[in-house]
Short mmCIF file of C-alpha atoms and ligand atoms in Angstrom, two decimals:
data_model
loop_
_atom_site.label_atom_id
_atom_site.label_comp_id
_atom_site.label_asym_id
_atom_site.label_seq_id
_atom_site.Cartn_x
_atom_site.Cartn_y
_atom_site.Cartn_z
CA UNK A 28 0.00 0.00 0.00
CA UNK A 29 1.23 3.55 -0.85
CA UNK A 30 -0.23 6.97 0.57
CA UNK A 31 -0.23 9.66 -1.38
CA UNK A 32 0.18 13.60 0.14
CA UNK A 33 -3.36 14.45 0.00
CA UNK A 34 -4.03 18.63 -0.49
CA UNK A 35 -7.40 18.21 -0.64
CA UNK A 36 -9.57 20.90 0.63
CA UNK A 37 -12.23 18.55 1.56
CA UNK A 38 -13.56 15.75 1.89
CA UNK A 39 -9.63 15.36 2.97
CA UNK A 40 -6.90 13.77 4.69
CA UNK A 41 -7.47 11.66 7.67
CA UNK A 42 -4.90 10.97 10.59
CA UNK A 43 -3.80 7.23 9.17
CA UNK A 44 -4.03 5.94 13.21
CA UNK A 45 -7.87 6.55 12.87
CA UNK A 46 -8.04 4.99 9.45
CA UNK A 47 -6.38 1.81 10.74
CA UNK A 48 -8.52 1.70 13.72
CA UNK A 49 -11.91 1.93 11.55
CA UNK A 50 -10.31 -1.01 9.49
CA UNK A 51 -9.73 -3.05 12.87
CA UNK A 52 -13.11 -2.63 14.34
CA UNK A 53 -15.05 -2.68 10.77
CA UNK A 54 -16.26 -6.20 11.48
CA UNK A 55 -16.78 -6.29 14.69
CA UNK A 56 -16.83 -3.04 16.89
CA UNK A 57 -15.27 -3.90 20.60
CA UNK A 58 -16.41 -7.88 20.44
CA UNK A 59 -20.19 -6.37 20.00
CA UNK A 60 -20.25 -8.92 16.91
CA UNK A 61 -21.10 -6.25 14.51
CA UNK A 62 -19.58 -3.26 12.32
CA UNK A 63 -20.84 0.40 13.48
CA UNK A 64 -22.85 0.91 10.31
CA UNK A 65 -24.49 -2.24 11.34
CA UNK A 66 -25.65 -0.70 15.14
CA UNK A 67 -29.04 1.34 15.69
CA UNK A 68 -28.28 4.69 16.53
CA UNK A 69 -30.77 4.31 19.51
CA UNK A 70 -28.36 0.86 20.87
CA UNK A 71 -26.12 0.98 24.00
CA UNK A 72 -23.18 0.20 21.67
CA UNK A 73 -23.60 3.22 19.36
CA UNK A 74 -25.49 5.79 21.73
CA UNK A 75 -21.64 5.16 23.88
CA UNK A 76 -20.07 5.74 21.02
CA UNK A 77 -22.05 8.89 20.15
CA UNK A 78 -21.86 10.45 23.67
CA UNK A 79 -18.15 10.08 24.22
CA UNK A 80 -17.71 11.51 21.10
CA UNK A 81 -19.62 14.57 22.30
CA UNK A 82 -17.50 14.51 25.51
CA UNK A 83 -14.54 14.43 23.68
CA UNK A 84 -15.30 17.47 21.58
CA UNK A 85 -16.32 19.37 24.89
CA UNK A 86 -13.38 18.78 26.61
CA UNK A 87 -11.06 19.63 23.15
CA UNK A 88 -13.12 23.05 22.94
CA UNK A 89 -13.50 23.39 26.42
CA UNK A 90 -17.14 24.17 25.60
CA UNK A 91 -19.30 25.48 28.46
CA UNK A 92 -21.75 24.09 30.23
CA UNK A 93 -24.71 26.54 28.93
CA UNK A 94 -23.96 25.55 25.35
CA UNK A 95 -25.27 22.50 23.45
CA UNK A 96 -23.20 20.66 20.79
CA UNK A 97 -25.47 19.14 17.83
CA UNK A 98 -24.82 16.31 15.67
CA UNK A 99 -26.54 17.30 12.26
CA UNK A 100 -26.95 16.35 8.72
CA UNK A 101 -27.55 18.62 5.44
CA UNK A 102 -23.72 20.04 5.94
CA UNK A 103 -22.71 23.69 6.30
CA UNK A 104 -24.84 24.76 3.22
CA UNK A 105 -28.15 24.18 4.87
CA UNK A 106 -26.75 25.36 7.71
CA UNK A 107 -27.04 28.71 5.78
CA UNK A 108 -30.74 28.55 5.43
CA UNK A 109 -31.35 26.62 9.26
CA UNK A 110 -29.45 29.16 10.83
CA UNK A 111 -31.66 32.30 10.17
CA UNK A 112 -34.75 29.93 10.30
CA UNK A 113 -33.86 29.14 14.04
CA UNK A 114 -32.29 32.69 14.76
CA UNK A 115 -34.50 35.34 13.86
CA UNK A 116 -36.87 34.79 16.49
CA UNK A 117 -39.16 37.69 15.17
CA UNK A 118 -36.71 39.91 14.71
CA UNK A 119 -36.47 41.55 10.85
CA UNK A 120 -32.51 41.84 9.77
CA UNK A 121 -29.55 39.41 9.91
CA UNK A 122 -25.84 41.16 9.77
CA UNK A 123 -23.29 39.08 7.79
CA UNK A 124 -19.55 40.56 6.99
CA UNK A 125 -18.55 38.84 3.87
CA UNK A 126 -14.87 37.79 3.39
CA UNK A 127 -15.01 35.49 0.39
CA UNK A 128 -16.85 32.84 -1.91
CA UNK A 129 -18.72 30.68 1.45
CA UNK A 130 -19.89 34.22 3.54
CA UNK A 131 -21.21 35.58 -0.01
CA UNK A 132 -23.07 32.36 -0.31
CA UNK A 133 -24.45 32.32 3.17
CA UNK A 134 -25.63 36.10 3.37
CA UNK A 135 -27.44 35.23 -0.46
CA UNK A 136 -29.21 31.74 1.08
CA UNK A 137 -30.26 34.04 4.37
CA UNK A 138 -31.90 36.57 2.23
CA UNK A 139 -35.08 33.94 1.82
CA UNK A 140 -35.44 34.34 5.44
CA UNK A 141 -34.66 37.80 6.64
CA UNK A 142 -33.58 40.92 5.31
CA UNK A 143 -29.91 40.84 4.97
CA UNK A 144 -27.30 44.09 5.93
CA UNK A 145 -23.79 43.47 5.06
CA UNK A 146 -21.87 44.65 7.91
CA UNK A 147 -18.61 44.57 6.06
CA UNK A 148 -16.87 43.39 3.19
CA UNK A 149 -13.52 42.85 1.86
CA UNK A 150 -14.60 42.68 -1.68
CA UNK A 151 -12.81 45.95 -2.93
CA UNK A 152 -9.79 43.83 -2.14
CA UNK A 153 -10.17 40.50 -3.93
CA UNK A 154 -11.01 38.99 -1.06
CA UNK A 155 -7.86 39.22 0.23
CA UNK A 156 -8.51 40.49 3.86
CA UNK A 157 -10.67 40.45 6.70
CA UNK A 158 -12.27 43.86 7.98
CA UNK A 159 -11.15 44.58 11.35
CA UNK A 160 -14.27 45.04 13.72
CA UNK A 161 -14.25 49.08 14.07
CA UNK A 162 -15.34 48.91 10.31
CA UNK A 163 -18.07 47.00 10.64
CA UNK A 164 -21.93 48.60 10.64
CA UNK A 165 -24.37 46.74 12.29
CA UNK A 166 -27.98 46.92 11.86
CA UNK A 167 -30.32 48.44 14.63
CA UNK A 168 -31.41 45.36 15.91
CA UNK A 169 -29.94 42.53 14.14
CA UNK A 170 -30.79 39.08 14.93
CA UNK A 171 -26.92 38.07 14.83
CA UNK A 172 -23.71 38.80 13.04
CA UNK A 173 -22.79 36.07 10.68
CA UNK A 174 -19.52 35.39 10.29
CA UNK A 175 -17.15 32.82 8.10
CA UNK A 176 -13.86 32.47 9.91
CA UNK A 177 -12.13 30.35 7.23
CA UNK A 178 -12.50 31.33 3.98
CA UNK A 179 -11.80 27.92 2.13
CA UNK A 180 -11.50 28.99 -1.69
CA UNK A 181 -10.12 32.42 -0.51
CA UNK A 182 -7.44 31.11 1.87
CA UNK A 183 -8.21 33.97 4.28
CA UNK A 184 -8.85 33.17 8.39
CA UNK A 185 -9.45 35.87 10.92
CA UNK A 186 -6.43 36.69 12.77
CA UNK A 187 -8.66 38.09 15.90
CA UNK A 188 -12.53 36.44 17.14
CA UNK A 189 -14.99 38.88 16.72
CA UNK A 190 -15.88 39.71 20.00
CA UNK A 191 -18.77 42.17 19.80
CA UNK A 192 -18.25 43.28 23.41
CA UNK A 193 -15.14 45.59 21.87
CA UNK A 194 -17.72 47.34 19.75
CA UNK A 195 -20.41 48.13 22.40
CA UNK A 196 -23.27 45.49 20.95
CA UNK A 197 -21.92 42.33 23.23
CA UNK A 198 -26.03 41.35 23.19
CA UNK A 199 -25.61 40.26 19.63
CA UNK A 200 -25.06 36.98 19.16
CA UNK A 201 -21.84 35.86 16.54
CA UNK A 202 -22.76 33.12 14.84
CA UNK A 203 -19.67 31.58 12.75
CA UNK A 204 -19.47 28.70 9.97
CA UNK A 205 -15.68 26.80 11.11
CA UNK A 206 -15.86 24.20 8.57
CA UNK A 207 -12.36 24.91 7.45
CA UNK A 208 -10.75 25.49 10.73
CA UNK A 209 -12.57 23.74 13.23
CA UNK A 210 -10.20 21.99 15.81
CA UNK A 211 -7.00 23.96 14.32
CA UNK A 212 -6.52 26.14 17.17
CA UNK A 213 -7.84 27.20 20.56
CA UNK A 214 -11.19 29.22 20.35
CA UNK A 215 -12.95 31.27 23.07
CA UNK A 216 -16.49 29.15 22.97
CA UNK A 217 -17.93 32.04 24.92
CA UNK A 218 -17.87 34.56 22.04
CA UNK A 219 -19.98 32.67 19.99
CA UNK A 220 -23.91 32.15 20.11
CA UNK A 221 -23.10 29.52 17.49
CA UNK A 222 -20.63 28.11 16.03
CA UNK A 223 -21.17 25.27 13.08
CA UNK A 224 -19.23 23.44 10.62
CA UNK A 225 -19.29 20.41 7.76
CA UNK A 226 -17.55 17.84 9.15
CA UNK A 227 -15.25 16.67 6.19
CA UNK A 228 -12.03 19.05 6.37
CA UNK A 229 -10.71 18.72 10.28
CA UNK A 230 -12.92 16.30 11.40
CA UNK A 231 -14.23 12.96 9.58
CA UNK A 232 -16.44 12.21 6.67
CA UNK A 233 -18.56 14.31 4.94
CA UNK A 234 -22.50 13.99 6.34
CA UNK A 235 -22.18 15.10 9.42
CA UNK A 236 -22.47 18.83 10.58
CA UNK A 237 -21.78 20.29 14.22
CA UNK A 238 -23.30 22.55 15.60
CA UNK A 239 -22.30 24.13 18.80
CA UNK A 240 -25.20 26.90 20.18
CA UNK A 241 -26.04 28.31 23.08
CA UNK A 242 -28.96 27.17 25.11
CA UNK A 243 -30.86 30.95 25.27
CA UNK A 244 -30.94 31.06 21.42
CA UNK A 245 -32.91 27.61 21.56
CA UNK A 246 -36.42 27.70 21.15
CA UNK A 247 -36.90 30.24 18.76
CA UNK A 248 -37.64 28.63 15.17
CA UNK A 249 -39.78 29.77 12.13
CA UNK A 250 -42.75 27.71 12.55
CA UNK A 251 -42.52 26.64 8.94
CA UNK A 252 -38.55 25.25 9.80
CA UNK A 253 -38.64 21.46 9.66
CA UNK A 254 -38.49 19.41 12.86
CA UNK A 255 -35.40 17.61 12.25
CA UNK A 256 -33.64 21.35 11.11
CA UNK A 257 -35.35 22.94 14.39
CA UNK A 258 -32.02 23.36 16.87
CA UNK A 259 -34.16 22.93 20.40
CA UNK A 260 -36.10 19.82 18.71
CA UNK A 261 -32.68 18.54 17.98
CA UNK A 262 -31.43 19.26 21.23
CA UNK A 263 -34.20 17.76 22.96
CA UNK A 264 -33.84 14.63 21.52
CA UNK A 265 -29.93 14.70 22.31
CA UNK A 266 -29.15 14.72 18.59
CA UNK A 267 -31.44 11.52 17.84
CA UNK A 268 -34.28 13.28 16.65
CA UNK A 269 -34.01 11.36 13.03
CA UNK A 270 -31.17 8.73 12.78
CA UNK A 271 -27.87 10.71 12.73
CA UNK A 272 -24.88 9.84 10.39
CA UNK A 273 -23.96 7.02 12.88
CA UNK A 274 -20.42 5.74 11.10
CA UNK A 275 -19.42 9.82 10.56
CA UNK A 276 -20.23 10.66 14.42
CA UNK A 277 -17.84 7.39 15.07
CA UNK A 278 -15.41 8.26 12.86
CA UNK A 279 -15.19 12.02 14.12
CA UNK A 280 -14.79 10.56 17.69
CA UNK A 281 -11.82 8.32 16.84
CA UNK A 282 -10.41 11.71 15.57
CA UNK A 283 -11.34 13.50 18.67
CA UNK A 284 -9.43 10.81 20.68
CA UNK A 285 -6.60 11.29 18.43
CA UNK A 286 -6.53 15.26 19.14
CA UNK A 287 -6.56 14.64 22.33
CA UNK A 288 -3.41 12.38 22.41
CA UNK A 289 -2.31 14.86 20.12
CA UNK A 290 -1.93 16.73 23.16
CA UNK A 291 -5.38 18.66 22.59
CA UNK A 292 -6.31 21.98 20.99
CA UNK A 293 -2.92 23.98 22.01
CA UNK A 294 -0.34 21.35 20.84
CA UNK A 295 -2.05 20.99 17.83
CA UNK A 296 -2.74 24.53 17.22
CA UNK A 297 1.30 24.67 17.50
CA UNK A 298 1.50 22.31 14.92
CA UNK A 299 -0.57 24.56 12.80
CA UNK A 300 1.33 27.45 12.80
CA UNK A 301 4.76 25.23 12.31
CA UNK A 302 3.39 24.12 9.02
CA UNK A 303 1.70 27.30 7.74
CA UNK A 304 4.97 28.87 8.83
CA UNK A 305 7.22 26.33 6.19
CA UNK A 306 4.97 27.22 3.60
CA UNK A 307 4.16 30.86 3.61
CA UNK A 308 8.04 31.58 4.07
CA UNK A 309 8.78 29.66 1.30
CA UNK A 310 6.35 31.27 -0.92
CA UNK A 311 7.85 34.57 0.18
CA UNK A 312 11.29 34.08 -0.23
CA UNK A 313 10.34 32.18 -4.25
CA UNK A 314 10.59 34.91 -6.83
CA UNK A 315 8.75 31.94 -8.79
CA UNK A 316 5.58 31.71 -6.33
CA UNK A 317 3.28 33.71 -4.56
CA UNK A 318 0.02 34.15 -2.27
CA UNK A 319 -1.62 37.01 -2.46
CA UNK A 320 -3.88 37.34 0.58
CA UNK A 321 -2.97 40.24 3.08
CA UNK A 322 -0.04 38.40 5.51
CA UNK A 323 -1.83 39.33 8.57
CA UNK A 324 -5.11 37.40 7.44
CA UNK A 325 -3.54 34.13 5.61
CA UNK A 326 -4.98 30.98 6.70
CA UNK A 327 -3.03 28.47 8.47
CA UNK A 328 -5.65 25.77 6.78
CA UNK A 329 -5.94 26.61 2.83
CA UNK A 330 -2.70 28.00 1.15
CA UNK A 331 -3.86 29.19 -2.84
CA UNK A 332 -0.51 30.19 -4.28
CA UNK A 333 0.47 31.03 -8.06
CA UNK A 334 2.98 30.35 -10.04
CA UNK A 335 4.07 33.74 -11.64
CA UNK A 336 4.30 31.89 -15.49
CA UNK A 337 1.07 30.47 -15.06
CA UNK A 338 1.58 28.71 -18.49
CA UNK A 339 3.67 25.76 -15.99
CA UNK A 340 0.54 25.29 -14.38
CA UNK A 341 -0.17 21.82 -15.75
CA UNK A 342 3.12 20.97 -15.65
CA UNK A 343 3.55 21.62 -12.32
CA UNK A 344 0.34 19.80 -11.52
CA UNK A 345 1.42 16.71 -13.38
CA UNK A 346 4.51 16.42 -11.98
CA UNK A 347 3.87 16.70 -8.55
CA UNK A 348 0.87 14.01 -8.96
CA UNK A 349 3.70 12.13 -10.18
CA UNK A 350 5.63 12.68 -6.93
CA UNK A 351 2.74 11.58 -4.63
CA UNK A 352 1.16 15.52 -4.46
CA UNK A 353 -2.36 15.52 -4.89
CA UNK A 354 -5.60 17.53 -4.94
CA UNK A 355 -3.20 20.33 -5.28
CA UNK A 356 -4.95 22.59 -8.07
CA UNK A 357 -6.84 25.90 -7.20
CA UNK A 358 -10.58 26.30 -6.65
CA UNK A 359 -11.88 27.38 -10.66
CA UNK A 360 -12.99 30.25 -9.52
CA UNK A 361 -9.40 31.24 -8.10
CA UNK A 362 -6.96 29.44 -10.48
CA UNK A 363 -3.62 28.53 -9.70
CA UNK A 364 -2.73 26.03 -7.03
CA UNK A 365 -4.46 25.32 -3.00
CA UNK A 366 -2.78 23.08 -0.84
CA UNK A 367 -4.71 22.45 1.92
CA UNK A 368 -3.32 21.81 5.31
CA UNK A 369 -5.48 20.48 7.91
CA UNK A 370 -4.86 18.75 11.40
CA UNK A 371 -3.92 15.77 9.66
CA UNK A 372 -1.63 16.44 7.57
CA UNK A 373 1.94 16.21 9.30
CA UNK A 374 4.98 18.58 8.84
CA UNK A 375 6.51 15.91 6.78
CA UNK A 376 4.01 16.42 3.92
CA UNK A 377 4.27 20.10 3.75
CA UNK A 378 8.03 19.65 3.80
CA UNK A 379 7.33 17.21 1.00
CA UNK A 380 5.52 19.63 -1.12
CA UNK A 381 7.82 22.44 -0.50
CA UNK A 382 11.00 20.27 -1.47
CA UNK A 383 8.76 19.70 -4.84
CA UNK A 384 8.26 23.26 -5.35
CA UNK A 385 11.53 24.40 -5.00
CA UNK A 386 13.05 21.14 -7.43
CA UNK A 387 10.05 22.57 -9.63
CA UNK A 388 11.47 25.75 -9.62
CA UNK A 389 14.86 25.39 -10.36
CA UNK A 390 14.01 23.12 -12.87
CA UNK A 391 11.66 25.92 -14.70
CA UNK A 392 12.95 29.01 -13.42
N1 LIG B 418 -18.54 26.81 4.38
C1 LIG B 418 -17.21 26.62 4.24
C2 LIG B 418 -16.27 27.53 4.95
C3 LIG B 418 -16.75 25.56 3.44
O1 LIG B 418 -15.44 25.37 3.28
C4 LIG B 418 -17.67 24.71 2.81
C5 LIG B 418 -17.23 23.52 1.98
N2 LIG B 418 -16.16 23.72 1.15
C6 LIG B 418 -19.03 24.96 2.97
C7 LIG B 418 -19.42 26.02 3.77
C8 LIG B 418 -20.07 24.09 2.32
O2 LIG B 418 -20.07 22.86 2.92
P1 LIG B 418 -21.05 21.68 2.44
O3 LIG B 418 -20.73 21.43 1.00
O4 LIG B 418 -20.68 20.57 3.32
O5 LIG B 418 -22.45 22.13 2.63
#
């Protein structure tokens, strides 16, 4: 057998422990005699399984007490529609700052739902930033301020939380969508009224969404939002409301137990920056490379970069599919190249890809 470096932005890379532990148990799951696609989600086996994962993501997070963590389905684009469905509680206008392709797409989905202000935007610069919080303009009385962390395509991450508090409207909830970063680094659960994310970047396989909310925002759905999208009926029914995506809730807690041998959130937030670090200073020092996105605001989790002749492109993507580099083209609506770097891929890979690059380079440079 023979791994390949695997860029992808998502579904993507696994940690190869977990993989070999789904392999072990795929038969038979802890002598229970069956495989964990093979359990009801309502069995002791499998409702164990689902409630240490959700301990194990607590403890990671360090998620308080007076918030509830949701295992969903429908992934982080019907998020975009449940979330104002749930949210708006009466109230007319949702805030959303838009940084890129996935906050553009969420304030557009909320606008079926509420009336949408843009609190911010970084469009003027390609995307290539994040507006720092004494810009933004909230509405009067918005019903929260939607935010997108990690900009996938874009490759841009907040360097700061928003913490509304700093701009005198701390009552406003922050809701923010973490597919892409999820896990990557110590957050402050607190600031959030609710934080959400697909599962298939930093955490398993695609079909399962989290949802982490806080238990006052509960309660308040659109009575036209479906019961199994309805956060308090999902909630209630401790995230067994419908059948949940049993194997991905396993799967994500064999990764949680990983992180946490890992050394949990901080160590592996360390790890983050190590890699990001190898990469981004390479790019800077190549007069053959480059990333574009405003060095304060990079993401430690999606690196786009561009080769300055861009006629080497498929060269370049050829030949380091031939070395074992792959998934490592650009979103089509960016071009160039993405390598995407998330908890599971080590330091050896990005080392890996950067040795390519620089043979590639002084090869065609
Ligand atoms: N938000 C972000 C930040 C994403 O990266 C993605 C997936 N690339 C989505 C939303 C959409 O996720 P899904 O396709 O699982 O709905």
């Amino acid at each position: 057998m023979s791994r390949v470096w695997n860029f992808s932005a998502g579904p993507a890379a696994l940690p190869e422990e977990v993989l070999r532990q789904a392999a072990d148990e795929m038969l038979d799951w802890q002598g229970s005699g069956m495989g964990v696609m093979e359990m009801s989600h309502r069995g002791k086996e499998f409702t164990a399984i689902a409630a240490q994962a959700e301990a194990d993501l607590r403890e990671l997070l360090a998620v308080p007490a007076n918030y509830r963590i949701l295992f969903m389905q429908g992934g982080a684009i019907a998020e975009n529609a449940i979330i104002p469905m749930n949210l708006m509680g009466g109230r007319r206008v949702a805030d959303y700052v838009v940084t890129g392709a996935w906050s553009q797409k969420s304030q557009k989905e909320a606008r079926k739902y509420a009336e949408v202000n843009i609190v911010a935007t970084s469009e003027a610069s390609g995307f290539a930033t994040v507006p720092p919080m004494t810009d933004w303009r909230l509405s009067a009385d918005p019903a929260y301020v939607f935010t997108c962390t990690n900009e996938t395509i874009g490759g841009v991450e907040y360097p700061f939380e928003p913490d509304l508090t700093q701009i005198g409207c701390g009552e406003v909830p922050v809701v923010a969508d973490m597919s892409s970063h999820i896990l990557s680094r110590a957050i402050d659960v607190a600031k959030y009224g609710l934080i959400f994310g697909g599962a298939q970047k930093n955490i398993g396989p695609a079909g399962l969404t989290i949802v982490i909310v806080r238990e006052d925002l509960l309660g308040r759905a659109m009575p036209h939002c479906p019961s199994a999208f309805d956060y308090k009926t999902v909630a209630d029914n401790g995230s067994m409301y419908n059948t949940p995506p049993t194997y991905a809730i396993y799967i994500a807690g064999l990764v949680f137990q990983w992180l946490k041998r890992e050394g949990g959130l901080a160590a592996v937030e360390a790890h983050n920056i190590a890699k990001a670090k190898l990469l981004y200073d390479f790019l800077d020092a190549s007069d053959f490379y480059e990333n574009r996105i405003d060095p304060a605001c990079r993401s430690r989790m999606n690196v786009p970069f561009f080769l300055k002749d861009e006629s080497l492109n498929e060269a370049f993507l050829a030949e380091s599919r031939a070395a074992g580099l792959v998934q490592l083209k650009g979103h089509k609506s960016v071009g160039g190249m993405r390598a995407s770097i998330y908890n599971a891929m080590p330091i050896a890979g990005v080392q890996a890809l950067v040795d390519f690059m620089r043979d590639f380079a002084a090869r065609r440079g």
